PDB file of C-alpha atoms in Angstrom:
ATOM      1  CA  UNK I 180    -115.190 135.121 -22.375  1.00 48.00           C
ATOM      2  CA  UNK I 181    -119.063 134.797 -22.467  1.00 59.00           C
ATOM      3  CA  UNK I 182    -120.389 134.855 -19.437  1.00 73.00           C
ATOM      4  CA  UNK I 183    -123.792 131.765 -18.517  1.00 77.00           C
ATOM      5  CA  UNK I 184    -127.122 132.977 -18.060  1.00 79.00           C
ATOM      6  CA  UNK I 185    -127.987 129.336 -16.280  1.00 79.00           C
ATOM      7  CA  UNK I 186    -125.398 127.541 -14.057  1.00 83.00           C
ATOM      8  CA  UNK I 187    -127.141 124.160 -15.010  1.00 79.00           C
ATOM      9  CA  UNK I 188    -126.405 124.736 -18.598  1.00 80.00           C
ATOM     10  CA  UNK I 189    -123.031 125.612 -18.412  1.00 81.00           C
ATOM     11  CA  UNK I 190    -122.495 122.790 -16.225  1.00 84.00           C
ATOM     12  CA  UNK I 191    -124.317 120.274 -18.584  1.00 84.00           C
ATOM     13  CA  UNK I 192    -121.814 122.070 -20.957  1.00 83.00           C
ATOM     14  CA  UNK I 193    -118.759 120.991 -19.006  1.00 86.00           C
ATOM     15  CA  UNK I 194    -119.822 117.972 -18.093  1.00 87.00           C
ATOM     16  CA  UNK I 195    -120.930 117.303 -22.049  1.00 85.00           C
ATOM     17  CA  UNK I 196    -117.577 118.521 -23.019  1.00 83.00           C
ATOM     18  CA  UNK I 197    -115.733 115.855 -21.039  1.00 86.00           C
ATOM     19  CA  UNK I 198    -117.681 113.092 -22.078  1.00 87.00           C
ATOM     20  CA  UNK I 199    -116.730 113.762 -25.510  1.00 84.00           C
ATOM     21  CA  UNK I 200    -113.131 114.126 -24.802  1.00 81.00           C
ATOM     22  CA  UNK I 201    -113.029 110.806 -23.136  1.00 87.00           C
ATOM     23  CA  UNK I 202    -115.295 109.267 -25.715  1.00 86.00           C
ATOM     24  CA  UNK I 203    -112.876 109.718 -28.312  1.00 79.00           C
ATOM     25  CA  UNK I 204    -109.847 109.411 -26.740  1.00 81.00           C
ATOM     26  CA  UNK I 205    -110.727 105.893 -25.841  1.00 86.00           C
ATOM     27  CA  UNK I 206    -112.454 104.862 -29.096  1.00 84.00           C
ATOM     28  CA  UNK I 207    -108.730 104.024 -30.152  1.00 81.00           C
ATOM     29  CA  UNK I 208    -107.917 101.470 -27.439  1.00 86.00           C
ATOM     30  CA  UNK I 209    -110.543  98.660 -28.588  1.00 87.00           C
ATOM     31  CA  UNK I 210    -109.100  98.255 -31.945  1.00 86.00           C
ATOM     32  CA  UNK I 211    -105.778  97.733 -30.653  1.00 86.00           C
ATOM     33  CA  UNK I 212    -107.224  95.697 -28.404  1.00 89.00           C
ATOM     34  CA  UNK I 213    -109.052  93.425 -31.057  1.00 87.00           C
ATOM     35  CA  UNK I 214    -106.160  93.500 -32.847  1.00 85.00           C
ATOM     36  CA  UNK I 215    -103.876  92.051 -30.757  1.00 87.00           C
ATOM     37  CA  UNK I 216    -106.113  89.072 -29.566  1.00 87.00           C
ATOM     38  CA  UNK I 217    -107.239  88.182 -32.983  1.00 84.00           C
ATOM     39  CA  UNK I 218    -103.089  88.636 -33.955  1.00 85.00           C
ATOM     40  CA  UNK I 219    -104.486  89.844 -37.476  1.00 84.00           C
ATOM     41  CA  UNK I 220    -105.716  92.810 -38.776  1.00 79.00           C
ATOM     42  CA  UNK I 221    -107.803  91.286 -41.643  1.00 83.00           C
ATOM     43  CA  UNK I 222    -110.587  93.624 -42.055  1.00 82.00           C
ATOM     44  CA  UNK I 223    -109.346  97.205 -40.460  1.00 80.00           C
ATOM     45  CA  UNK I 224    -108.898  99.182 -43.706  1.00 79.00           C
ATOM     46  CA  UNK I 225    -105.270 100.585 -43.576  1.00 76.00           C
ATOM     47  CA  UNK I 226    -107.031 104.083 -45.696  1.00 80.00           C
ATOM     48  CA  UNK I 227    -108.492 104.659 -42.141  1.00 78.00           C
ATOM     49  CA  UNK I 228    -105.725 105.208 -39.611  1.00 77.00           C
ATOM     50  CA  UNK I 229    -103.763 107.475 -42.419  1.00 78.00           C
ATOM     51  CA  UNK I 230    -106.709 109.487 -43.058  1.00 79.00           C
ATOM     52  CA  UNK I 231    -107.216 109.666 -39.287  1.00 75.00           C
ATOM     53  CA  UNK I 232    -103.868 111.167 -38.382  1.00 78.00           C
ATOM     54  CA  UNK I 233    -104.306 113.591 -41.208  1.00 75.00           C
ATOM     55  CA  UNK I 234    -107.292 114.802 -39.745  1.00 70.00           C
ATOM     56  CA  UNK I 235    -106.186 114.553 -36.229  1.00 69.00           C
ATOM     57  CA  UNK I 236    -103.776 117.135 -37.071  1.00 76.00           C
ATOM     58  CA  UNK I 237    -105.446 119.113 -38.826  1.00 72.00           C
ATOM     59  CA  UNK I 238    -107.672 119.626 -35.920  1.00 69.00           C
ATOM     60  CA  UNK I 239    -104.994 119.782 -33.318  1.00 73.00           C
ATOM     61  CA  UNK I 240    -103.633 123.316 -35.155  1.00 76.00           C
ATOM     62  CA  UNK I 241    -106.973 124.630 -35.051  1.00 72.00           C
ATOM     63  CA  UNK I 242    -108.078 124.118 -31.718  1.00 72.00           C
ATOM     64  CA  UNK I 243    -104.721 125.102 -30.293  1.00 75.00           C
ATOM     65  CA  UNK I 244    -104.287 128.086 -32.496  1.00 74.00           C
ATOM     66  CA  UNK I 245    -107.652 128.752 -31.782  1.00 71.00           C
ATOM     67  CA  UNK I 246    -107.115 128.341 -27.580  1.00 69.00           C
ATOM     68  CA  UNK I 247    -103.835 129.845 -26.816  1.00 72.00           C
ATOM     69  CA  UNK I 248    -103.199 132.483 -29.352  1.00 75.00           C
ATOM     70  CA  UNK I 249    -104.577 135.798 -28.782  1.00 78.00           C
ATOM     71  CA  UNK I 250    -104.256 137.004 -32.271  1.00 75.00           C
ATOM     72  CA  UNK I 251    -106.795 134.452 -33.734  1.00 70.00           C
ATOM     73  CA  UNK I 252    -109.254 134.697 -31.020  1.00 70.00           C
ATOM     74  CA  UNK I 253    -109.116 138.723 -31.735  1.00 76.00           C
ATOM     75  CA  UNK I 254    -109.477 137.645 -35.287  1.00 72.00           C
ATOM     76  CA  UNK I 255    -112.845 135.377 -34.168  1.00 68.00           C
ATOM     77  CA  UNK I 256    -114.126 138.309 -32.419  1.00 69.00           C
ATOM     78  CA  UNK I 257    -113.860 140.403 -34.998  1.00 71.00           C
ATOM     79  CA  UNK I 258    -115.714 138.066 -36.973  1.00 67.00           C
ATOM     80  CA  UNK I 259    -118.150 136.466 -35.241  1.00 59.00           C
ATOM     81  CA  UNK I 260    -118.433 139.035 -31.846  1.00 60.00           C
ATOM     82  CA  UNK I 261    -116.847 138.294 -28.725  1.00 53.00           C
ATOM     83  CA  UNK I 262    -120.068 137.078 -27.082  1.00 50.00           C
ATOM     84  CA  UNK I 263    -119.558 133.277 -27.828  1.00 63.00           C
ATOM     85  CA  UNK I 264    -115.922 130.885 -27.230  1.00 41.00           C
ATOM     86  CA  UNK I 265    -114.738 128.556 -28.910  1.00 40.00           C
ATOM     87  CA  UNK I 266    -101.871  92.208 -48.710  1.00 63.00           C
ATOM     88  CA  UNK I 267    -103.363  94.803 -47.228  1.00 63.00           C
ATOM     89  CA  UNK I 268    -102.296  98.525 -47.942  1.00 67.00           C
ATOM     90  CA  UNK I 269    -102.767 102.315 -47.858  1.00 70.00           C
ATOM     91  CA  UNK I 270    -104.777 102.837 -51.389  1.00 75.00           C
ATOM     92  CA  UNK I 271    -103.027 104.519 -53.754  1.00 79.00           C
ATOM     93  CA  UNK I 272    -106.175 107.326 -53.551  1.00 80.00           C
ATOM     94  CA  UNK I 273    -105.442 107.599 -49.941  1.00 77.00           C
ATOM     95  CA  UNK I 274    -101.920 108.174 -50.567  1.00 79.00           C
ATOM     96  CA  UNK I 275    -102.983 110.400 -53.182  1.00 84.00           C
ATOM     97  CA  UNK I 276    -105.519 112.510 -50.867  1.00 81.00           C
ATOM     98  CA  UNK I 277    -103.252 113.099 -48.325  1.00 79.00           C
ATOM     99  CA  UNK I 278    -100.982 114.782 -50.521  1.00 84.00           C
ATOM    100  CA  UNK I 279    -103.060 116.617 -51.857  1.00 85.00           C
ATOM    101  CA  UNK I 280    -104.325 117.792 -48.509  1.00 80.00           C
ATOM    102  CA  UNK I 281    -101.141 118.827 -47.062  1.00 79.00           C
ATOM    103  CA  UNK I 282     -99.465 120.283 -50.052  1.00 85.00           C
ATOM    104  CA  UNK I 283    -102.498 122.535 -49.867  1.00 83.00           C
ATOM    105  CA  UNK I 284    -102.130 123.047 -46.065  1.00 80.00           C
ATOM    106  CA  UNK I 285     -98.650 124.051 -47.078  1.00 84.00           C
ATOM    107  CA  UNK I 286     -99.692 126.852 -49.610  1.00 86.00           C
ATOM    108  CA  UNK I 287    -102.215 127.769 -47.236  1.00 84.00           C
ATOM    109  CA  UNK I 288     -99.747 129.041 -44.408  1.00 83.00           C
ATOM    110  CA  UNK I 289     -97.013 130.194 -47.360  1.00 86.00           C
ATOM    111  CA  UNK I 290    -100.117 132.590 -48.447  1.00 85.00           C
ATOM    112  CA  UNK I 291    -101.264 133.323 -44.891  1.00 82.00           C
ATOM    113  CA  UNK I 292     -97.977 134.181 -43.284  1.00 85.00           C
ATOM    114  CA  UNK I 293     -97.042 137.629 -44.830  1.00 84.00           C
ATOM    115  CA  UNK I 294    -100.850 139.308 -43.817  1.00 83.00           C
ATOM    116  CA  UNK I 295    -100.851 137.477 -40.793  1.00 82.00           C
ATOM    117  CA  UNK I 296    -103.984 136.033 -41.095  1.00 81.00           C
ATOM    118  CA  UNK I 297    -104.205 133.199 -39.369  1.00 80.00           C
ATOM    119  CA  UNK I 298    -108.042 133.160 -38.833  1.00 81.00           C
ATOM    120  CA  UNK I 299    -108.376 131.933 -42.286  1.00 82.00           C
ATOM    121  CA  UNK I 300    -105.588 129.717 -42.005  1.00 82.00           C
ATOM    122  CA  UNK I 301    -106.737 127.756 -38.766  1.00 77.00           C
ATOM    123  CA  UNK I 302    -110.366 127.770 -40.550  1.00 82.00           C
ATOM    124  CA  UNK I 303    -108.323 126.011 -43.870  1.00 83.00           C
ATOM    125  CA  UNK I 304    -107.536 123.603 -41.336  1.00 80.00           C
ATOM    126  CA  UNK I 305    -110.908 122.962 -39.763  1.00 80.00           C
ATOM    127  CA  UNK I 306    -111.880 122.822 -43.164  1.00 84.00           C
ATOM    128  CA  UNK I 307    -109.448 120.010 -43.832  1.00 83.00           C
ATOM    129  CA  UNK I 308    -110.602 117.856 -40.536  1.00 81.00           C
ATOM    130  CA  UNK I 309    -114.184 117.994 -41.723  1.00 85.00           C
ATOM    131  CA  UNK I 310    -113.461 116.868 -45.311  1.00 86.00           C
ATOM    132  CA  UNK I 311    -110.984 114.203 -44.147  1.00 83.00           C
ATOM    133  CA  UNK I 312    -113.281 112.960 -41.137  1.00 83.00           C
ATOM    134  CA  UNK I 313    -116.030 112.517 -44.389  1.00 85.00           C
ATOM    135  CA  UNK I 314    -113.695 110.384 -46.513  1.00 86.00           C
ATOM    136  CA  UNK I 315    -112.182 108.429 -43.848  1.00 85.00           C
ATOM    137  CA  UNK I 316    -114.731 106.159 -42.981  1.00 89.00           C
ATOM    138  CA  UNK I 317    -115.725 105.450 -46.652  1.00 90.00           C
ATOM    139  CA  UNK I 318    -112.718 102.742 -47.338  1.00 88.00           C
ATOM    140  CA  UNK I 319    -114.462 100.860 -44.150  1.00 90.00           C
ATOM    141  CA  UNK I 320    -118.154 101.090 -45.085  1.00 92.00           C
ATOM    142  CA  UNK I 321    -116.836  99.877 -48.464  1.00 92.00           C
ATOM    143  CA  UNK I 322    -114.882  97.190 -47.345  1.00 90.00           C
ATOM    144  CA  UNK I 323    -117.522  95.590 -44.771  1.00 92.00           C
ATOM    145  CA  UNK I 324    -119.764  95.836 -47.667  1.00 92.00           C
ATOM    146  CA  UNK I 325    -117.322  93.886 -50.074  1.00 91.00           C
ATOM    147  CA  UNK I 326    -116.621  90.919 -47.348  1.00 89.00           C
ATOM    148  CA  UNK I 327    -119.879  91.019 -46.012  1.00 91.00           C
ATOM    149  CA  UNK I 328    -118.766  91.608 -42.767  1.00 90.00           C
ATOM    150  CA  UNK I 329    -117.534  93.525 -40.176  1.00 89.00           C
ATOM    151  CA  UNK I 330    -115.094  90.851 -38.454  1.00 88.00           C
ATOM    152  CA  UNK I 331    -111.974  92.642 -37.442  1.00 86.00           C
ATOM    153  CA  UNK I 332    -113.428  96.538 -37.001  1.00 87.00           C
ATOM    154  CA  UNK I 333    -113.648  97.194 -33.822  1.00 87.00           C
ATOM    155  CA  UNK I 334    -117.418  97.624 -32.636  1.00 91.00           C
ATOM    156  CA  UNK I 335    -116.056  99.196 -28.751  1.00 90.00           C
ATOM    157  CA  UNK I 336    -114.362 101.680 -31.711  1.00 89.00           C
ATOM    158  CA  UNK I 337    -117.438 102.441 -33.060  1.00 92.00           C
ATOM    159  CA  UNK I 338    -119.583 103.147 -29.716  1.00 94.00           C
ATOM    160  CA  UNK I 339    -116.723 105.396 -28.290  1.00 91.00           C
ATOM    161  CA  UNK I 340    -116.955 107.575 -31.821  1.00 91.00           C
ATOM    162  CA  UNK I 341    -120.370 107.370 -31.728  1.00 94.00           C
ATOM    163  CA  UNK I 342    -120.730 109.306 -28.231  1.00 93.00           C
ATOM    164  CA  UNK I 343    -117.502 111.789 -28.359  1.00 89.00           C
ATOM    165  CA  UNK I 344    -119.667 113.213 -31.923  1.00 90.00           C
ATOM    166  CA  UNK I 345    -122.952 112.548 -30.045  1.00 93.00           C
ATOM    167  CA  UNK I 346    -121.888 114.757 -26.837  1.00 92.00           C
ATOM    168  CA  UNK I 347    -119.923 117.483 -28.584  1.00 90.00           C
ATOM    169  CA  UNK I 348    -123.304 118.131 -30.748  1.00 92.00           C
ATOM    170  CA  UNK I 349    -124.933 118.468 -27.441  1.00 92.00           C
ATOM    171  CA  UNK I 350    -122.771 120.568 -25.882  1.00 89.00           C
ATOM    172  CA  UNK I 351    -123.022 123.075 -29.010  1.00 89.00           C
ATOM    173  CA  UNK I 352    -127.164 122.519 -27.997  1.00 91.00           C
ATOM    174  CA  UNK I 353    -126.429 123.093 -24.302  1.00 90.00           C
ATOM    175  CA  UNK I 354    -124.661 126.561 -25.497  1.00 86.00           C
ATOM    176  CA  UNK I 355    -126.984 127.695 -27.967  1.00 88.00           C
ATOM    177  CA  UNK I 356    -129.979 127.523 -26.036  1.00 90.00           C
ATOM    178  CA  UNK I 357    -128.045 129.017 -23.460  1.00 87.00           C
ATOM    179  CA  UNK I 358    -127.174 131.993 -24.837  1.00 83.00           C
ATOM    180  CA  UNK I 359    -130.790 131.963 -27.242  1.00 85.00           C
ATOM    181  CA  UNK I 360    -128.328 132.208 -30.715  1.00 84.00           C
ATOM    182  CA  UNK I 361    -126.746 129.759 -33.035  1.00 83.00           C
ATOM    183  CA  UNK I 362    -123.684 131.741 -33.371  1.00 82.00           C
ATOM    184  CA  UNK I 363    -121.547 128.602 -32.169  1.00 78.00           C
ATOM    185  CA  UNK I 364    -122.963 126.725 -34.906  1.00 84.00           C
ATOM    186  CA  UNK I 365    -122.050 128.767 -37.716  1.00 80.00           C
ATOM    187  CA  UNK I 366    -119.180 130.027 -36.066  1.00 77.00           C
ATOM    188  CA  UNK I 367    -117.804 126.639 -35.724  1.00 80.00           C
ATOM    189  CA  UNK I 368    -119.032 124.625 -38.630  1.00 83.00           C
ATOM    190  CA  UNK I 369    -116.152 122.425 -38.462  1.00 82.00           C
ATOM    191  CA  UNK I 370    -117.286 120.928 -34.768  1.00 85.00           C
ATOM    192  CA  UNK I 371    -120.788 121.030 -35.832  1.00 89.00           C
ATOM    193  CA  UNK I 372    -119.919 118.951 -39.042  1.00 89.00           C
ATOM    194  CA  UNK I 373    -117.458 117.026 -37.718  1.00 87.00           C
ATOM    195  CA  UNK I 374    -120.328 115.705 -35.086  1.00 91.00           C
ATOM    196  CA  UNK I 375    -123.073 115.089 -37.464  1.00 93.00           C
ATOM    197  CA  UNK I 376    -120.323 112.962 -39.678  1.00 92.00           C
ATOM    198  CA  UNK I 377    -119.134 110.956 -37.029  1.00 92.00           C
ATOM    199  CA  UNK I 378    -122.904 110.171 -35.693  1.00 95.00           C
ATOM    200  CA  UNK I 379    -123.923 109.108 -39.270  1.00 95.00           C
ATOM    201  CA  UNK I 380    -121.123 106.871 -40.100  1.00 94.00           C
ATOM    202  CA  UNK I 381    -120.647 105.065 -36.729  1.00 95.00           C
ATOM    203  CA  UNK I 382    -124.865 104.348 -36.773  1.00 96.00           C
ATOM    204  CA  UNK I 383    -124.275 103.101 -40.472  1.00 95.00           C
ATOM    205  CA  UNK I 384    -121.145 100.587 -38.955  1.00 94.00           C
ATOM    206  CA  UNK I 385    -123.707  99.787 -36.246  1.00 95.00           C
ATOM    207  CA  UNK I 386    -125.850  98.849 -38.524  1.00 95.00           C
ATOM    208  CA  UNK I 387    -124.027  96.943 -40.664  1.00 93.00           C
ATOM    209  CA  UNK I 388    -122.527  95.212 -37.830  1.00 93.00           C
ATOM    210  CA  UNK I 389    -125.533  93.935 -35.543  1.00 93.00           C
ATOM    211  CA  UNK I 390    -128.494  94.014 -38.724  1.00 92.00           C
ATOM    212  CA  UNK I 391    -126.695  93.495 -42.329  1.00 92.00           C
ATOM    213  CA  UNK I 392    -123.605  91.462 -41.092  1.00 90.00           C
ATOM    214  CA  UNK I 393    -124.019  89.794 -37.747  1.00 88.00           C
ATOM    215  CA  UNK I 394    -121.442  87.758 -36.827  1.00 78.00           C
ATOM    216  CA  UNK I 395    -121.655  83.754 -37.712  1.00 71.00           C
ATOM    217  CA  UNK I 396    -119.978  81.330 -35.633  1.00 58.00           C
ATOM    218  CA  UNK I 397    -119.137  77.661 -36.169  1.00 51.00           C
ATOM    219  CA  UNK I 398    -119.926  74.657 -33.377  1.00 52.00           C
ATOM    220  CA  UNK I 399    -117.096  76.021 -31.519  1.00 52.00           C
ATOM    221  CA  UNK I 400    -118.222  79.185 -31.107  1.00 51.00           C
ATOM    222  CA  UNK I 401    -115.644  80.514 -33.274  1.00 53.00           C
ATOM    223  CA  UNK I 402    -116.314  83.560 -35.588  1.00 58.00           C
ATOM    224  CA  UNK I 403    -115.941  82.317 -39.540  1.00 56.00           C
ATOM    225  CA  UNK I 404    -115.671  84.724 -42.674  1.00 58.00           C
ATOM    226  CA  UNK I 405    -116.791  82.867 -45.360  1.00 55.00           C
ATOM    227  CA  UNK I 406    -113.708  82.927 -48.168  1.00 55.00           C
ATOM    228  CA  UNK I 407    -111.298  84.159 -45.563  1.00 54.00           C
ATOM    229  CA  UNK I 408    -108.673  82.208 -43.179  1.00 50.00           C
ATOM    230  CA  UNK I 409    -107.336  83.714 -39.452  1.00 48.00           C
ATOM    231  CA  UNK I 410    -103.517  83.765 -39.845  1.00 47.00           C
ATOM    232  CA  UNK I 411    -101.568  80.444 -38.081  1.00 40.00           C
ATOM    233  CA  UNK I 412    -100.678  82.219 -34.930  1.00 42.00           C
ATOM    234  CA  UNK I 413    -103.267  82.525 -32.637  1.00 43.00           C
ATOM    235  CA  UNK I 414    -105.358  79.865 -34.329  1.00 42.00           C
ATOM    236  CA  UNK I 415    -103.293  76.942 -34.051  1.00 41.00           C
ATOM    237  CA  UNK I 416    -100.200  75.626 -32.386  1.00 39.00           C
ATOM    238  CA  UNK I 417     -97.124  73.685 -33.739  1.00 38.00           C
ATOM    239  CA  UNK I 418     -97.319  70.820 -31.781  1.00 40.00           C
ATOM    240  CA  UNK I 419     -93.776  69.218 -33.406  1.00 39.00           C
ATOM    241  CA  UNK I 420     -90.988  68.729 -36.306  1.00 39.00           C
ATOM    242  CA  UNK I 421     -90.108  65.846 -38.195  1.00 42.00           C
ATOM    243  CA  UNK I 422     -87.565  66.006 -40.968  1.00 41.00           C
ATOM    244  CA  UNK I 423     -87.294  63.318 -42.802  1.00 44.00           C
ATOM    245  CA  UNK I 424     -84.542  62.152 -45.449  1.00 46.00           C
ATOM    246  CA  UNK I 425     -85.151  60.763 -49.079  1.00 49.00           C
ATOM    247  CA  UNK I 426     -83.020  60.234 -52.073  1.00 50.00           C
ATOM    248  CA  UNK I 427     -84.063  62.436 -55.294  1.00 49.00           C
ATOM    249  CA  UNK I 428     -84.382  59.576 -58.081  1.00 51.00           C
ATOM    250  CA  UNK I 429     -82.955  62.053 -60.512  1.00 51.00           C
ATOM    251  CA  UNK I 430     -79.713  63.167 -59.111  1.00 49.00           C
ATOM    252  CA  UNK I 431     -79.201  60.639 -56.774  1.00 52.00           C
ATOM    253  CA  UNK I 432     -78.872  62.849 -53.770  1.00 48.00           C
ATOM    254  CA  UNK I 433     -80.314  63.289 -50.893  1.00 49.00           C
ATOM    255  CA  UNK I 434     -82.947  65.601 -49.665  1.00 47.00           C
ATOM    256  CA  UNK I 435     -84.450  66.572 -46.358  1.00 46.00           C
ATOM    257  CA  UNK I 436     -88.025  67.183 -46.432  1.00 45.00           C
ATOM    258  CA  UNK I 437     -89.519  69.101 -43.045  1.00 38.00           C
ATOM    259  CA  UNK I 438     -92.884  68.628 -41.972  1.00 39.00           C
ATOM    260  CA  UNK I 439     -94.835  70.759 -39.692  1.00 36.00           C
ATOM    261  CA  UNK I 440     -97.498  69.151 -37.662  1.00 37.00           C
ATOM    262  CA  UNK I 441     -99.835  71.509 -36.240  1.00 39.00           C
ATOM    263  CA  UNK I 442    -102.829  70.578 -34.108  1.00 37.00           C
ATOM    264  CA  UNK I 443    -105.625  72.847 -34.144  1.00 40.00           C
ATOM    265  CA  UNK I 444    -106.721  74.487 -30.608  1.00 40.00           C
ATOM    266  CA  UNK I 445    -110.380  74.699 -30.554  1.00 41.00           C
ATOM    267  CA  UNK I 446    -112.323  74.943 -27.226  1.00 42.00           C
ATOM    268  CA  UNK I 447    -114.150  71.419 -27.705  1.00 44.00           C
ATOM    269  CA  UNK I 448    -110.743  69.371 -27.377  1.00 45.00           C
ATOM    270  CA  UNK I 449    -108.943  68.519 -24.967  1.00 41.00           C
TER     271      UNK I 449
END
């Protein structure tokens, strides 16, 4: 393991470290959050959470291939030295991707297993997690654009994103100068690319968000789309039933007709 020629750098590395770990961990919670008080999820493109997971995983078998087996981090050393450490739907083109993706991630480790090397395939991976972290976000940037807004992507997402990519790239700057080499950089492309990504697309969102497509709200301080309706629950309340009965003048028979009465709950009534 490399050993720190400044304690205050490999602190700020620890401490930048952690900050990114928490950072994304919780960038999850705020859509779920949203979510579930808006009791719609009108404008969260369903491309993102299955291209997520793909490269979520992808990611998870390279870092822990990468941490706890002592074959690939002999591999790393060989190759890099041992002075550094390590009506909405899924679109058929998502569906399509992912496929793709993992049929190939199956070849890889079908050509991989017989020479054992398992550098290449955990770097295959890492490859996978940077190409999937640069497609995921499209669907969203695209859809925000169509609608013209951002109503229903979660902006507490966004910020969380924003600083796990934000302090990981620092942590990679804390190292580097550090140890005076940009090994870490090239030796882990897939952190380095995976940072720049996510701080690109989360500033675009934040800019589409608070400058192109700021929320509008009505009297009632209520967020409108224009062309788009909130689903009935959460919006409105049925307030009571009435069925009534009327003859049908062609058959002669009757027919009971229900009516829903609901009374819209807006904060200006009582």
């Amino acid at each position: 393991m490399v050993s720190w020629n400044s304690i205050y750098l490999e602190v700020a590395y620890s401490v930048l470290g952690w900050i990114s770990f928490f950072s994304w961990s919780l960038c999850f919670y705020p859509q779920v959050l949203l979510n579930y008080r808006r009791k719609s999820v009108v404008g969260y493109n369903f491309d993102f959470p299955t291209l997520n997971l793909t490269k979520h995983t992808s990611y998870l078998i390279y870092n822990a291939a990468l941490f706890f087996s002592p074959e690939v981090q002999s591999q790393y050393h060989d190759k890099y030295g041992p002075d550094q450490r390590g009506n909405q739907k899924i679109s058929k083109t998502c569906t399509a991707i992912t496929a793709i993706i993992w049929g190939s991630a199956l070849f890889s480790v079908i050509v991989a297993w017989p020479k054992h090397s398992w550098l290449w395939l955990i770097t295959i991976f890492n490859t996978i997690q940077v190409i999937i972290t640069l497609i995921k976000y499209i669907p969203q940037v695209v859809m925000n654009f169509k609608r013209k807004s951002t109503v229903g992507w979660s902006i507490g997402f966004v910020f969380f994103d924003f600083f796990g990519g934000l302090f990981s790239f620092g942590q990679m700057c804390a190292q580097s100068i550090d140890q005076g080499s940009t090994v870490n950089f090239y030796g882990n492309t897939g952190k380095l690319l995976l940072s720049l990504e996510v701080i690109l697309f989360d500033l675009l969102f934040i800019v589409q968000h608070y400058v192109l497509y700021p929320e509008e709200r009505d009297k009632d301080n209520v967020v409108t789309i224009p062309g788009e309706r909130e689903p009935f629950i959460g919006s409105s309340r049925m307030e009571g039933m009435k069925v009534s009965t009327s003859k049908d003048e062609d058959t002669g028979t009757d027919t009971n007709n229900l009516m829903i009465v609901a009374v819209a709950e807006t904060s200006g009534q009582g």
